[in-house]
mmCIF file of C-alpha atoms and ligand atoms in Angstrom:
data_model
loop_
_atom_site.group_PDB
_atom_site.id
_atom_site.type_symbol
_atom_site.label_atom_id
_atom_site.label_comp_id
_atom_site.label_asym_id
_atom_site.label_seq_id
_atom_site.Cartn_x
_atom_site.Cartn_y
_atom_site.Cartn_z
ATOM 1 C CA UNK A 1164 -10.870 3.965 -10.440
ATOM 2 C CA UNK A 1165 -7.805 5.779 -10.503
ATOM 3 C CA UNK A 1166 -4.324 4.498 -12.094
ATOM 4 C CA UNK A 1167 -1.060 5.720 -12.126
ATOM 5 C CA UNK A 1168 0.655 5.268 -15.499
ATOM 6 C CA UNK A 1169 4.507 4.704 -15.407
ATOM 7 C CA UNK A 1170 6.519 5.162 -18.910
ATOM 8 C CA UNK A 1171 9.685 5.047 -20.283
ATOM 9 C CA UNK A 1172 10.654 2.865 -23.020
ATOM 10 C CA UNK A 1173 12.711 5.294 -24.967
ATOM 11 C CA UNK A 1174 13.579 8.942 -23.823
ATOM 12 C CA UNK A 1175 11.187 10.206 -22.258
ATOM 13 C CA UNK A 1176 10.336 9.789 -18.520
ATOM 14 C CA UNK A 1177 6.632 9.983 -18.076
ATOM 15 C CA UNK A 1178 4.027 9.449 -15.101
ATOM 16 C CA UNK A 1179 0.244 10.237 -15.258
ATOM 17 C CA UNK A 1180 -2.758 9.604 -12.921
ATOM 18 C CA UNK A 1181 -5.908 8.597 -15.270
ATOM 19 C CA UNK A 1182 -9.785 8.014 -13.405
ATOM 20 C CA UNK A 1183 -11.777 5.909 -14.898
ATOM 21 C CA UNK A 1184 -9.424 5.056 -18.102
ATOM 22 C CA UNK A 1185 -10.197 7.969 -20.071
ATOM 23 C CA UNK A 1186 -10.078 11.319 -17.446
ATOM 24 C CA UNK A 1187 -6.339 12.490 -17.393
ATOM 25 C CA UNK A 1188 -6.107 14.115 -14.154
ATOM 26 C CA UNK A 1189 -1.732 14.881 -14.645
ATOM 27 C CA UNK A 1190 0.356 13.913 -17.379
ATOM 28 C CA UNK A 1191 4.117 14.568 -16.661
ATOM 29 C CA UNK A 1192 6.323 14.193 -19.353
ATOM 30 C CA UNK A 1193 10.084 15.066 -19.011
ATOM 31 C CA UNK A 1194 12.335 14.913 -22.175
ATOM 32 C CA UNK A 1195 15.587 13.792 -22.500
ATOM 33 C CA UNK A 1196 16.141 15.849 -25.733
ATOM 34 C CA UNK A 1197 18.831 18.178 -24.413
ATOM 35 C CA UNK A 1198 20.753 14.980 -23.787
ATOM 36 C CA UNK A 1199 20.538 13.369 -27.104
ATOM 37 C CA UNK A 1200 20.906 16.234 -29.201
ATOM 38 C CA UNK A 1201 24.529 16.463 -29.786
ATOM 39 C CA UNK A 1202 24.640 13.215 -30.620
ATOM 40 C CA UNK A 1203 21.494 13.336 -33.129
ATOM 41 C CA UNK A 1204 19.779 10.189 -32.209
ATOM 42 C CA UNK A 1205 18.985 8.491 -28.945
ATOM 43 C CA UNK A 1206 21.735 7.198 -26.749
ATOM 44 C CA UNK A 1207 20.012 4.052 -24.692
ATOM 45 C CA UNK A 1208 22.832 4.377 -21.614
ATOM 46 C CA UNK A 1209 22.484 7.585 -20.946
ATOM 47 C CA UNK A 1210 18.580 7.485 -21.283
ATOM 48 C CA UNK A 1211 18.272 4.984 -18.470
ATOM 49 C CA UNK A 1212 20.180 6.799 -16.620
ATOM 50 C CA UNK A 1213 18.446 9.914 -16.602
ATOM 51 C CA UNK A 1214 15.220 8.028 -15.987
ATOM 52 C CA UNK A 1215 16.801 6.620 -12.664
ATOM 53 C CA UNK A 1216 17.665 10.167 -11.934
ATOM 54 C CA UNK A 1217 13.939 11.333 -13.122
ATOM 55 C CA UNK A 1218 11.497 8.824 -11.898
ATOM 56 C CA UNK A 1219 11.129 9.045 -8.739
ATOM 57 C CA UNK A 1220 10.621 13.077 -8.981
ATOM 58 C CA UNK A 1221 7.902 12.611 -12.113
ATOM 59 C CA UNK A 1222 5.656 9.707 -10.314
ATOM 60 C CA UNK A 1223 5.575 12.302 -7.511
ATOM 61 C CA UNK A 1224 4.590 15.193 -9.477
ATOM 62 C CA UNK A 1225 2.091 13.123 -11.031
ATOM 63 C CA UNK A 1226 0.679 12.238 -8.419
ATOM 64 C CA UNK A 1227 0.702 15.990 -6.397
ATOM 65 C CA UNK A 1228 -0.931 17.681 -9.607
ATOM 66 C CA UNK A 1229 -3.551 15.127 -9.264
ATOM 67 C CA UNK A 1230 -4.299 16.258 -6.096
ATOM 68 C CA UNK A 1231 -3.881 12.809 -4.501
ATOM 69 C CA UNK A 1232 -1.878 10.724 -2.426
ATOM 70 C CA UNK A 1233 -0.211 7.702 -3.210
ATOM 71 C CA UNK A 1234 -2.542 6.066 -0.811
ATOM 72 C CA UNK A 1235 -5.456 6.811 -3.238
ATOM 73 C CA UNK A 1236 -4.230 5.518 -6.151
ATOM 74 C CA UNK A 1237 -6.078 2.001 -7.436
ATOM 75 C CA UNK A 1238 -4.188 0.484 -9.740
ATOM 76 C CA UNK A 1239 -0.537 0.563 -10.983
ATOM 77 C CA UNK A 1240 -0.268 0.474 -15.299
ATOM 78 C CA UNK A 1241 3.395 0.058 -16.477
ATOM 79 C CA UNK A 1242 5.062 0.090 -20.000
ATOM 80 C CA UNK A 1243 6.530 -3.750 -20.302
ATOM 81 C CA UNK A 1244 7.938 -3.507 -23.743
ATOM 82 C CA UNK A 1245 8.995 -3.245 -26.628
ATOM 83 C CA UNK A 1246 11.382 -0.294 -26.256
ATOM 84 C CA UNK A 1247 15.376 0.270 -24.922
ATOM 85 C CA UNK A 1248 15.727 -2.577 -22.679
ATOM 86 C CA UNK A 1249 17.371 -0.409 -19.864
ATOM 87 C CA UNK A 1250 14.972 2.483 -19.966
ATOM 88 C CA UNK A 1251 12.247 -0.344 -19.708
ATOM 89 C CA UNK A 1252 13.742 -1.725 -16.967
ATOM 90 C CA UNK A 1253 14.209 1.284 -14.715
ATOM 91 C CA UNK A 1254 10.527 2.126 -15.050
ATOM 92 C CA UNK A 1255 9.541 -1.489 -14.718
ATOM 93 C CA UNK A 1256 11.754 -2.057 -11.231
ATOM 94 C CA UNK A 1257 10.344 1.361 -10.047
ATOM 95 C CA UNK A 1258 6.783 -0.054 -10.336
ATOM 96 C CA UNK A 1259 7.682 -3.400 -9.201
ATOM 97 C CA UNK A 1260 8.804 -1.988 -5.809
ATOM 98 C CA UNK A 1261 5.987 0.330 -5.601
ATOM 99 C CA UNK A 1262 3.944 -2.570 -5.693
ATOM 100 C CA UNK A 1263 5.583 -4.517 -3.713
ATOM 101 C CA UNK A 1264 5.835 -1.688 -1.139
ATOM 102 C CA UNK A 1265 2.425 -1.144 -0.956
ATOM 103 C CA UNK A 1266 0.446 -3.688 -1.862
ATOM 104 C CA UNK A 1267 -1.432 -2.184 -5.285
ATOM 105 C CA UNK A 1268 -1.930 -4.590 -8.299
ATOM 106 C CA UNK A 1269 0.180 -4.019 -11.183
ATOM 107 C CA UNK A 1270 -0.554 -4.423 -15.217
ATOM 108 C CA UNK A 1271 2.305 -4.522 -18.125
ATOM 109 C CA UNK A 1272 1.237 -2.249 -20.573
ATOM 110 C CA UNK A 1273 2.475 -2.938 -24.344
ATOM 111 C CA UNK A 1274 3.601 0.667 -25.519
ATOM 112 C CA UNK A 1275 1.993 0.212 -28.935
ATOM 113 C CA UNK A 1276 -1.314 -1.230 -27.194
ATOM 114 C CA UNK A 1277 -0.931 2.583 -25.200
ATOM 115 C CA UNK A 1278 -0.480 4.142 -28.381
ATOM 116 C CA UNK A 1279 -3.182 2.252 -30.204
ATOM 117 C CA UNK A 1280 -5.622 3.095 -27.380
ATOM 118 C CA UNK A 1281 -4.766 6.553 -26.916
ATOM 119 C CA UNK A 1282 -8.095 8.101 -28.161
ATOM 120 C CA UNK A 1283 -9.376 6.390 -25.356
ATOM 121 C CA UNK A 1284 -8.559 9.997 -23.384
ATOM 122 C CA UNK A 1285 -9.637 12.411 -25.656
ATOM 123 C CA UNK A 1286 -13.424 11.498 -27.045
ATOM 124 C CA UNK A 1287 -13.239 7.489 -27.435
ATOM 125 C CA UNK A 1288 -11.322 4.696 -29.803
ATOM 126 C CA UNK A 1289 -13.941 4.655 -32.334
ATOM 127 C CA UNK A 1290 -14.470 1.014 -33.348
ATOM 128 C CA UNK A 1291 -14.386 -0.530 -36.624
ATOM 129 C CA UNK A 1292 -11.006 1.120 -38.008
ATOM 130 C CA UNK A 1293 -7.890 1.504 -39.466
ATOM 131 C CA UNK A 1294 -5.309 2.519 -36.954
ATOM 132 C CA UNK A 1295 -1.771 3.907 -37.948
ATOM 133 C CA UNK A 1296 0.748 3.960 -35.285
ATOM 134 C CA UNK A 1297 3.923 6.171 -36.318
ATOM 135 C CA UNK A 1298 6.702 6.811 -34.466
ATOM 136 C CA UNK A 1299 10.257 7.044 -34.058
ATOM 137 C CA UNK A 1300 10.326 2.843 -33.259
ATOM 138 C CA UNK A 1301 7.285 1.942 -35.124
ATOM 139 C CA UNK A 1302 5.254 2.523 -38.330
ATOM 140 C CA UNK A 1303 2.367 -0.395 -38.730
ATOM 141 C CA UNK A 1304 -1.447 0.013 -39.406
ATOM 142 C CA UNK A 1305 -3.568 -2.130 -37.463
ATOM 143 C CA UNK A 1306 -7.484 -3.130 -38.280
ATOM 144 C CA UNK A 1307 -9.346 -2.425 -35.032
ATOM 145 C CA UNK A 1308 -12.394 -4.757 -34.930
ATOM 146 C CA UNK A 1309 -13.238 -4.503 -31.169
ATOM 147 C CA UNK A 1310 -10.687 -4.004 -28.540
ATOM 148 C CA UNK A 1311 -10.132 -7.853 -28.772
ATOM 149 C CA UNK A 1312 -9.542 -7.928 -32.347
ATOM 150 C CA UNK A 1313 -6.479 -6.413 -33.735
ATOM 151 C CA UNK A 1314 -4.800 -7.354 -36.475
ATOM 152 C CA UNK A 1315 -1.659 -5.496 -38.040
ATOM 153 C CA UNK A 1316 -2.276 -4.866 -41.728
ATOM 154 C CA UNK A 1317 0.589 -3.879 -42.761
ATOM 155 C CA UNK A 1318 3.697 -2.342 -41.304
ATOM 156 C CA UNK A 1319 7.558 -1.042 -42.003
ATOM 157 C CA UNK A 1320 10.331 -3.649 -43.709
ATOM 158 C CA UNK A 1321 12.902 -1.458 -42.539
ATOM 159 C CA UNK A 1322 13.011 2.390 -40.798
ATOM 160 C CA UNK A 1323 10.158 4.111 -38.920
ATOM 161 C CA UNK A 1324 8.555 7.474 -40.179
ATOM 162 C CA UNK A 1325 10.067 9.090 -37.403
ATOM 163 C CA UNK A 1326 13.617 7.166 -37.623
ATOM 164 C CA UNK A 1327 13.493 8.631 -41.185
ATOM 165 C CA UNK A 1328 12.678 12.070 -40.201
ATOM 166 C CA UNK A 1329 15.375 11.911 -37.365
ATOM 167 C CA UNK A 1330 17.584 10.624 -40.007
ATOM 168 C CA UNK A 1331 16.898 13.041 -42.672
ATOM 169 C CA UNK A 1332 17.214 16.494 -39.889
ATOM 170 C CA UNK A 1333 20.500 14.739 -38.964
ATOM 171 C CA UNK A 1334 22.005 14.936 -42.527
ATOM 172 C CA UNK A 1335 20.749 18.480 -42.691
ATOM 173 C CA UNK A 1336 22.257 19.230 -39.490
ATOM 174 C CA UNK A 1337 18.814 20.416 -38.355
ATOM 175 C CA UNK A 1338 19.632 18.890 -34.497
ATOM 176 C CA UNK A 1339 17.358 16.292 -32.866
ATOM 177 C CA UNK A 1340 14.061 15.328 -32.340
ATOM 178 C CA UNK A 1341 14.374 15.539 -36.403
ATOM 179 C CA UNK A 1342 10.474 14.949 -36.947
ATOM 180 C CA UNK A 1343 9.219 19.021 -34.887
ATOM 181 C CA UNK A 1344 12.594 20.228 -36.649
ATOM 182 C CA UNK A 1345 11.778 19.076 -40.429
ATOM 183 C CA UNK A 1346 8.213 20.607 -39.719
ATOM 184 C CA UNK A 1347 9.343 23.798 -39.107
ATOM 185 C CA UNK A 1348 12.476 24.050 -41.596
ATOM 186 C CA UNK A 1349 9.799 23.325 -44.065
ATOM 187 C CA UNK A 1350 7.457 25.969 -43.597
ATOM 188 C CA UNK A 1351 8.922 28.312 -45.755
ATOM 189 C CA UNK A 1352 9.984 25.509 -48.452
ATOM 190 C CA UNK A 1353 8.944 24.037 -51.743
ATOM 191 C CA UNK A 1354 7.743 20.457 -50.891
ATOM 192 C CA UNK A 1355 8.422 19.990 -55.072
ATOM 193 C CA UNK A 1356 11.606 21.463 -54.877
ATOM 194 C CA UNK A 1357 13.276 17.965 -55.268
ATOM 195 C CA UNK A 1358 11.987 14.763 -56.464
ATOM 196 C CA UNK A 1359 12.016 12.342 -54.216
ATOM 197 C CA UNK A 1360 11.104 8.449 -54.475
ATOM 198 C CA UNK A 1361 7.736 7.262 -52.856
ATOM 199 C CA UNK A 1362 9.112 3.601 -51.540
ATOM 200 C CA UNK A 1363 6.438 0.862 -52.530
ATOM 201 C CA UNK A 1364 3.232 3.500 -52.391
ATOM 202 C CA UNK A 1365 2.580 1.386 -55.417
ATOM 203 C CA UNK A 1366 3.586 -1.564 -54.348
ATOM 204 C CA UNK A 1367 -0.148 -2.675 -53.516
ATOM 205 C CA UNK A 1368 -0.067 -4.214 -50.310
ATOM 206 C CA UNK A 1369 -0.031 -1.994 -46.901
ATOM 207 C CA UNK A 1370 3.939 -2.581 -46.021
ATOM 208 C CA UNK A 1371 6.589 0.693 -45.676
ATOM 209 C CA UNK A 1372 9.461 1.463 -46.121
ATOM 210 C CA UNK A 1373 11.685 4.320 -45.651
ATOM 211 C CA UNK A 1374 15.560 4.085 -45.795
ATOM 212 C CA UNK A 1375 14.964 4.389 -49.306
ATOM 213 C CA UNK A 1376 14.100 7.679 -48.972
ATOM 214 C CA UNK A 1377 16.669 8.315 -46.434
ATOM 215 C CA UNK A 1378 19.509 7.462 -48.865
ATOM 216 C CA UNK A 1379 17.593 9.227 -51.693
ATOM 217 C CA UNK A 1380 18.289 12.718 -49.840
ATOM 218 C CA UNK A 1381 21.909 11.035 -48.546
ATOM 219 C CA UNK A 1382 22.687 10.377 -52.156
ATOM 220 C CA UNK A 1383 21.979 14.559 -53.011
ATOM 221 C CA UNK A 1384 23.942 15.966 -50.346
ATOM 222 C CA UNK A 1385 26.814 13.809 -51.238
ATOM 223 C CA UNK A 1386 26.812 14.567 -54.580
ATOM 224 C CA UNK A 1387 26.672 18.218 -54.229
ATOM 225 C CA UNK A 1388 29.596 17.527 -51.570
ATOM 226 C CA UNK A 1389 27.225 18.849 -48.552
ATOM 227 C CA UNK A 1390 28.756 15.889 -46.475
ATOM 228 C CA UNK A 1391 32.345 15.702 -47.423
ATOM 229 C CA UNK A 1392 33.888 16.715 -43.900
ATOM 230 C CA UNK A 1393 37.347 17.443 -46.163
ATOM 231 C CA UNK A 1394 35.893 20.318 -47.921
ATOM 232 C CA UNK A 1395 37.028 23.738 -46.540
ATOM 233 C CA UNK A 1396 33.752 25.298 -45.939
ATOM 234 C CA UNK A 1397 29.906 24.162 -46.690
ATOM 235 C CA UNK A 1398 29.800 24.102 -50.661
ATOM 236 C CA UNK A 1399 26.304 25.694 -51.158
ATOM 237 C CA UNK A 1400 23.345 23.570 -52.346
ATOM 238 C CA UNK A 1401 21.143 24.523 -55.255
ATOM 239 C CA UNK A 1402 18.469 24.078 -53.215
ATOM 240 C CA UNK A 1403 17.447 25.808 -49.625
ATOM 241 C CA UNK A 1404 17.072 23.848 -46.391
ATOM 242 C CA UNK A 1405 14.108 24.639 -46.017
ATOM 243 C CA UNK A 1406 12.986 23.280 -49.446
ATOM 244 C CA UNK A 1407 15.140 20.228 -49.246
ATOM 245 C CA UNK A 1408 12.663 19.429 -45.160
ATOM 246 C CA UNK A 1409 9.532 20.481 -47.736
ATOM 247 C CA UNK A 1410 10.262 17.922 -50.179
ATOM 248 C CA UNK A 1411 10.998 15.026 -47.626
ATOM 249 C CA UNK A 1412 7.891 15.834 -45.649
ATOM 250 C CA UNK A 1413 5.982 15.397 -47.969
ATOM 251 C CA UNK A 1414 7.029 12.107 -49.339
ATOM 252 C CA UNK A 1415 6.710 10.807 -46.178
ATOM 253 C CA UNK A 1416 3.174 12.053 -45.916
ATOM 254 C CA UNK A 1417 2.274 11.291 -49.365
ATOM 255 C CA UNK A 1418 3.293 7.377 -48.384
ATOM 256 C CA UNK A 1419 1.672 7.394 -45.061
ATOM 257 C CA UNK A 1420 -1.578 8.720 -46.357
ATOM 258 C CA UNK A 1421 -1.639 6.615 -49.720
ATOM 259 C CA UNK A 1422 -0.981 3.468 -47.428
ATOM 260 C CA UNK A 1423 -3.864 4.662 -45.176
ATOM 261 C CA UNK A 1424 -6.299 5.170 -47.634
ATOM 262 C CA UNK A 1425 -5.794 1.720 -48.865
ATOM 263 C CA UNK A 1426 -6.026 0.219 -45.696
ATOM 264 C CA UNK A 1427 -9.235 1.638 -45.202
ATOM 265 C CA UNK A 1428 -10.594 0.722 -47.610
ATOM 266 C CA UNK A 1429 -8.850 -2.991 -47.532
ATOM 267 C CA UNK A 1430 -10.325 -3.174 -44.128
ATOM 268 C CA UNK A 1431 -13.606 -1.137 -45.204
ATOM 269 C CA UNK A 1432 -13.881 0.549 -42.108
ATOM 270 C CA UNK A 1433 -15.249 3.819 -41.730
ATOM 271 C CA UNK A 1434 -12.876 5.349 -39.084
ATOM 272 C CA UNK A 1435 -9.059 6.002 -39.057
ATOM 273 C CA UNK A 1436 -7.136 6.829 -36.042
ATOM 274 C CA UNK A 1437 -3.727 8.248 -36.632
ATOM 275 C CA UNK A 1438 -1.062 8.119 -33.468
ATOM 276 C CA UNK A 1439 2.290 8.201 -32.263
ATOM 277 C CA UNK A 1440 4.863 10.962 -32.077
ATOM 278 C CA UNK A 1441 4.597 11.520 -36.046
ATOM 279 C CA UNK A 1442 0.640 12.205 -35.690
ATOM 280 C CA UNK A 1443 1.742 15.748 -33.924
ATOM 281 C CA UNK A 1444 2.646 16.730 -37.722
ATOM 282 C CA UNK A 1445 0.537 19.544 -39.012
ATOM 283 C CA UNK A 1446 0.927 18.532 -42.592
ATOM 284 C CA UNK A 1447 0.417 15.401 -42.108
ATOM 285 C CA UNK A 1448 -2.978 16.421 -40.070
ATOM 286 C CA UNK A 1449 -3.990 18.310 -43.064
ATOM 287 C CA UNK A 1450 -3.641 16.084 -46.177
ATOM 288 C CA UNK A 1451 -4.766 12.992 -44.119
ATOM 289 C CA UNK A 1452 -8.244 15.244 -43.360
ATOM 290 C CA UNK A 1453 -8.351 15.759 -46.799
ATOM 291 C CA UNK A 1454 -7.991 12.474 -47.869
ATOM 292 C CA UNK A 1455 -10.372 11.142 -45.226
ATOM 293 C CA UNK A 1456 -13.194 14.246 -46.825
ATOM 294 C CA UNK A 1457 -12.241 12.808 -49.927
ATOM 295 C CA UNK A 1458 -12.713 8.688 -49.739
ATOM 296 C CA UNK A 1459 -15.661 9.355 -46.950
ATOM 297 C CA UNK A 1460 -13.569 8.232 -43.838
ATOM 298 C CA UNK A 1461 -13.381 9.929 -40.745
ATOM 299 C CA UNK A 1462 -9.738 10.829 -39.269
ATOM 300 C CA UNK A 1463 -9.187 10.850 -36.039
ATOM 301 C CA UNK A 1464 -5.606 12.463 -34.650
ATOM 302 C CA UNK A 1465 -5.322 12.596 -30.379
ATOM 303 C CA UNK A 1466 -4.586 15.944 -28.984
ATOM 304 C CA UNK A 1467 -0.483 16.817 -29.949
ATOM 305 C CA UNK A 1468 0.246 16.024 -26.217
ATOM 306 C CA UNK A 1469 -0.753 12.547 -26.205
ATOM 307 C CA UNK A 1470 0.747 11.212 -29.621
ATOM 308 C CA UNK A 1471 4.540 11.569 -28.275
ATOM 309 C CA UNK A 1472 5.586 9.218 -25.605
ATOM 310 C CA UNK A 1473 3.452 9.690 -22.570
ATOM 311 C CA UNK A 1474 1.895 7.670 -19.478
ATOM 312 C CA UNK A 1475 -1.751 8.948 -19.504
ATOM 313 C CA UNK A 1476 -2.348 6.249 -22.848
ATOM 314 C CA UNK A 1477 -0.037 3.492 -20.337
ATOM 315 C CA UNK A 1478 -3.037 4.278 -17.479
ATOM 316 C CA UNK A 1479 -5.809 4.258 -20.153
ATOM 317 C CA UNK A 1480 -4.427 0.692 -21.695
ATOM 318 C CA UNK A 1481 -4.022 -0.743 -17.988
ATOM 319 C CA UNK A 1482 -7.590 0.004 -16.973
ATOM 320 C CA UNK A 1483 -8.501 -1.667 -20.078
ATOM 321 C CA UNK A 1484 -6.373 -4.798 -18.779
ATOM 322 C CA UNK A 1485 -6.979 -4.606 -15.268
ATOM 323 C CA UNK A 1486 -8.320 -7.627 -14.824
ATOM 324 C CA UNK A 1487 -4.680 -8.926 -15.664
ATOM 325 C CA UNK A 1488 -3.088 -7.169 -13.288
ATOM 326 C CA UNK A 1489 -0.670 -8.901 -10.848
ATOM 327 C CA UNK A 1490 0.039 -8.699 -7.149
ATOM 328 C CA UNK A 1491 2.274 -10.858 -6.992
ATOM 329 C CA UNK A 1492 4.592 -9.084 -9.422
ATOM 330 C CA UNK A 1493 8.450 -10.749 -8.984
ATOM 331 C CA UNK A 1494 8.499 -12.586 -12.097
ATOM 332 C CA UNK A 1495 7.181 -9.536 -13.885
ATOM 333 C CA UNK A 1496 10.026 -9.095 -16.749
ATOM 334 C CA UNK A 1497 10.612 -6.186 -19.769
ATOM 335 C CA UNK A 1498 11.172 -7.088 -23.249
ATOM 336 C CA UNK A 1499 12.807 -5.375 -26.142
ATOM 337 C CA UNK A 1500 10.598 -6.541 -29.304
ATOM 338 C CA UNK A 1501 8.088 -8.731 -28.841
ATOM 339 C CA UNK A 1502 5.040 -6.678 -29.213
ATOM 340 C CA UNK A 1503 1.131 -7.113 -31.011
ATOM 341 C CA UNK A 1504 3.057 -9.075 -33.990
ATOM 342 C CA UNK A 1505 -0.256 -11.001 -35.299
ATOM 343 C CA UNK A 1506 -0.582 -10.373 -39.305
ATOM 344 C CA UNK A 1507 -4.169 -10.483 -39.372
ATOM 345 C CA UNK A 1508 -5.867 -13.438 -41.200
ATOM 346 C CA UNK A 1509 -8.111 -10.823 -43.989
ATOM 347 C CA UNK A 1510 -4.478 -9.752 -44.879
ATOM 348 C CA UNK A 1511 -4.288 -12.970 -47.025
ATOM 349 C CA UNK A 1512 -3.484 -12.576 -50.455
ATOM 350 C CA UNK A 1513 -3.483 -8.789 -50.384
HETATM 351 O O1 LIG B 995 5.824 8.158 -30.105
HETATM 352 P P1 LIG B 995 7.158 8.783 -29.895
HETATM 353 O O2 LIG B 995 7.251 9.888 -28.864
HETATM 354 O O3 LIG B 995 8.245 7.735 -29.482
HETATM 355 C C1 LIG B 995 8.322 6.457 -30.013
HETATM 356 O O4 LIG B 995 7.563 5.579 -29.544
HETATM 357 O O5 LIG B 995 9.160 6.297 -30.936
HETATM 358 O O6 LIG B 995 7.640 9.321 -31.315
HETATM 359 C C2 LIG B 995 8.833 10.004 -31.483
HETATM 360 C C3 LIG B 995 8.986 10.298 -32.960
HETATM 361 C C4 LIG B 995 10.349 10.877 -33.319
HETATM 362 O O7 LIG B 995 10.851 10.190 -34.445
HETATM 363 C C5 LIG B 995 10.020 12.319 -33.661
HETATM 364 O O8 LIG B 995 10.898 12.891 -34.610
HETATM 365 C C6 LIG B 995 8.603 12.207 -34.186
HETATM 366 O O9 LIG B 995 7.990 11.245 -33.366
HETATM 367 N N1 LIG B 995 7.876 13.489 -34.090
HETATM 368 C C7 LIG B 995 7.416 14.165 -35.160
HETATM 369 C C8 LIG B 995 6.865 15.374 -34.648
HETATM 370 N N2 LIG B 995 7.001 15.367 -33.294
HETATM 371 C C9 LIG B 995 7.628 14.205 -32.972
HETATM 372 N N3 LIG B 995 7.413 13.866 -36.463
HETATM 373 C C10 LIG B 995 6.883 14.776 -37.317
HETATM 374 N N4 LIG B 995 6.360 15.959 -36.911
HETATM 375 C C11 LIG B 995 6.331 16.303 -35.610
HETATM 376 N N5 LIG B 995 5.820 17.476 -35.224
HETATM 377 ZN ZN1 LIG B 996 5.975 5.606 -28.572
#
């Protein structure tokens, strides 16, 4: 069975032809970054247009590097939501009419149910575990019983891991997407150079939460007058760029992994899958491993490729659905939020 995967909730336009919901035979993925950058942060009217320039183009490419036509394609898999309502939309309409045009049934794909299922295409979605989806919209850990049970755990009272990366290579002027750039800025640094605050690591439940952190690192540059747009010049920081992207890496990681080693063992589960665009993270690759050698879980991280925004996972969830897959798709809306917001019921009292 062969679908074509249509995303673009946020800034990236994305198409992908999947067989059999786990065989990626294209993945196109075209960034918006150049756009966003000067602005440091995502700007949701000039990302939908750009996809309405894009789509069209990247559906066909996907399909041509499949080798197919359109008239082979099975089944239609589209991201519904949550994400930027007009970048949902423009992808959602696109499918809609391609639908409608030729007659192939189309499923609404929840973007976090893509990410969530994303090891789907590279080996399997090992089942019982501990999933952590972090990206630049979401951080939340899910308990995967089956593909029918999933339960969030635990998940962010305020900014995502990758908001606060974005955030935090924004106030060091280190452009945009902030998460790639704070990775390499902090090769070379000290990741004790400053002390920085781990928010509620010990707070003993499985919630996040990051702006914290964000105005911990705010609260340094200002005082050592890094931000004060008055001052003739850059006053000079005690402490290197590179050093100050070390020591906010890794109290993000140190959070991410403490909270995942917890749920793990909350759920007591022997797997944990790790996606979303802040899985591509070498460091945080490494000391999750370690802490996975270390408890006696297995960690499981999909190929770089596939943790950013991309429509291979959107096929791979839609196969999983197809059986709610709609031909008659004109009711078929987008939504901003609502996503997989079920607390599960072992969460109780933890
Ligand atoms: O999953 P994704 O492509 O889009 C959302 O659904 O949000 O994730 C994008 C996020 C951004 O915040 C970006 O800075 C972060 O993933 N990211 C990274 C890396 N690559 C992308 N964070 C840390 N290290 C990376 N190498
Ligand atoms: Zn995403």
């Amino acid at each position: 069975m062969l679908t074509l995967g249509i995303e673009t909730s946020c800034d990236d336009t994305a198409a992908a032809v999947v067989r059999d919901g786990h065989e990626v035979l294209s993945s196109i993925v075209s960034t918006q970054d150049q756009i966003h950058s000067p602005f440091g942060g995502i700007v949701p009217e000039m990302a939908s247009r750009s996809h309405l320039e894009k789509i069209d183009n990247v559906v066909t490419q996907a399909i041509d590097k499949a080798g197919l036509t359109l008239s082979e394609i099975d089944l239609v898999a589209v991201t519904a939501g949550p994400g930027l309502i007009g970048s949902l939309l423009v992808g959602l309409s696109f499918a809609k009419g391609l639908s409608f045009a030729t007659g192939l049934p189309l499923v609404p794909v929840d973007h976090i149910q893509g990410h969530l299922m994303t090891l789907d295409l590279a080996g399997g979605t090992p089942f019982p575990s501990v999933a952590l989806v972090a990206s630049g919209g979401h951080t939340t850990l899910f308990e995967l019983r089956s593909p029918d049970s999933i339960h969030i755990v635990g998940t962010t009272l305020d900014d995502a891991a990758g908001e606060a990366l974005d955030k935090a290579a924004k106030l060091l002027g280190l452009g945009f997407p902030g998460g790639p750039a704070i990775e390499e800025a902090a090769q070379t640094g000290d990741p004790e150079a400053l002390a920085l605050p781990r928010p509620l690591m010990q707070s003993g439940n499985l919630d996040f939460s990051f702006s914290g952190l964000k105005t911990a690192l705010f609260t340094y540059l200002q005082r050592h007058g890094y931000l004060d747009r008055t001052t003739a010049g850059q006053p000079r920081l005690p402490l290197s760029t590179a050093d100050l992207a070390a020591s906010y890496l890794e109290a993000v990681v140190d959070v991410l992994v403490s909270k995942c080693r917890n749920a793990v063992k909350f759920c007591d589960v022997p797997h944990l899958v790790v996606v979303g665009g802040v899985a591509r993270n070498g460091h945080l690759r490494k000391k999750m491993g370690a802490a996975g050698s270390r408890d006696g879980f297995q960690v499981h991280f999909p190929p770089p490729s596939l943790c950013t925004d991309n429509a291979a996972m959107v096929a791979a969830m839609g196969h999983r659905t197809r059986n709610k897959a709609l031909t008659d798709v004109f009711d078929l809306n987008a939504y901003s939020t609502k996503s997989l917001r079920t607390r599960g019921p072992r969460r109780k009292g933890h």
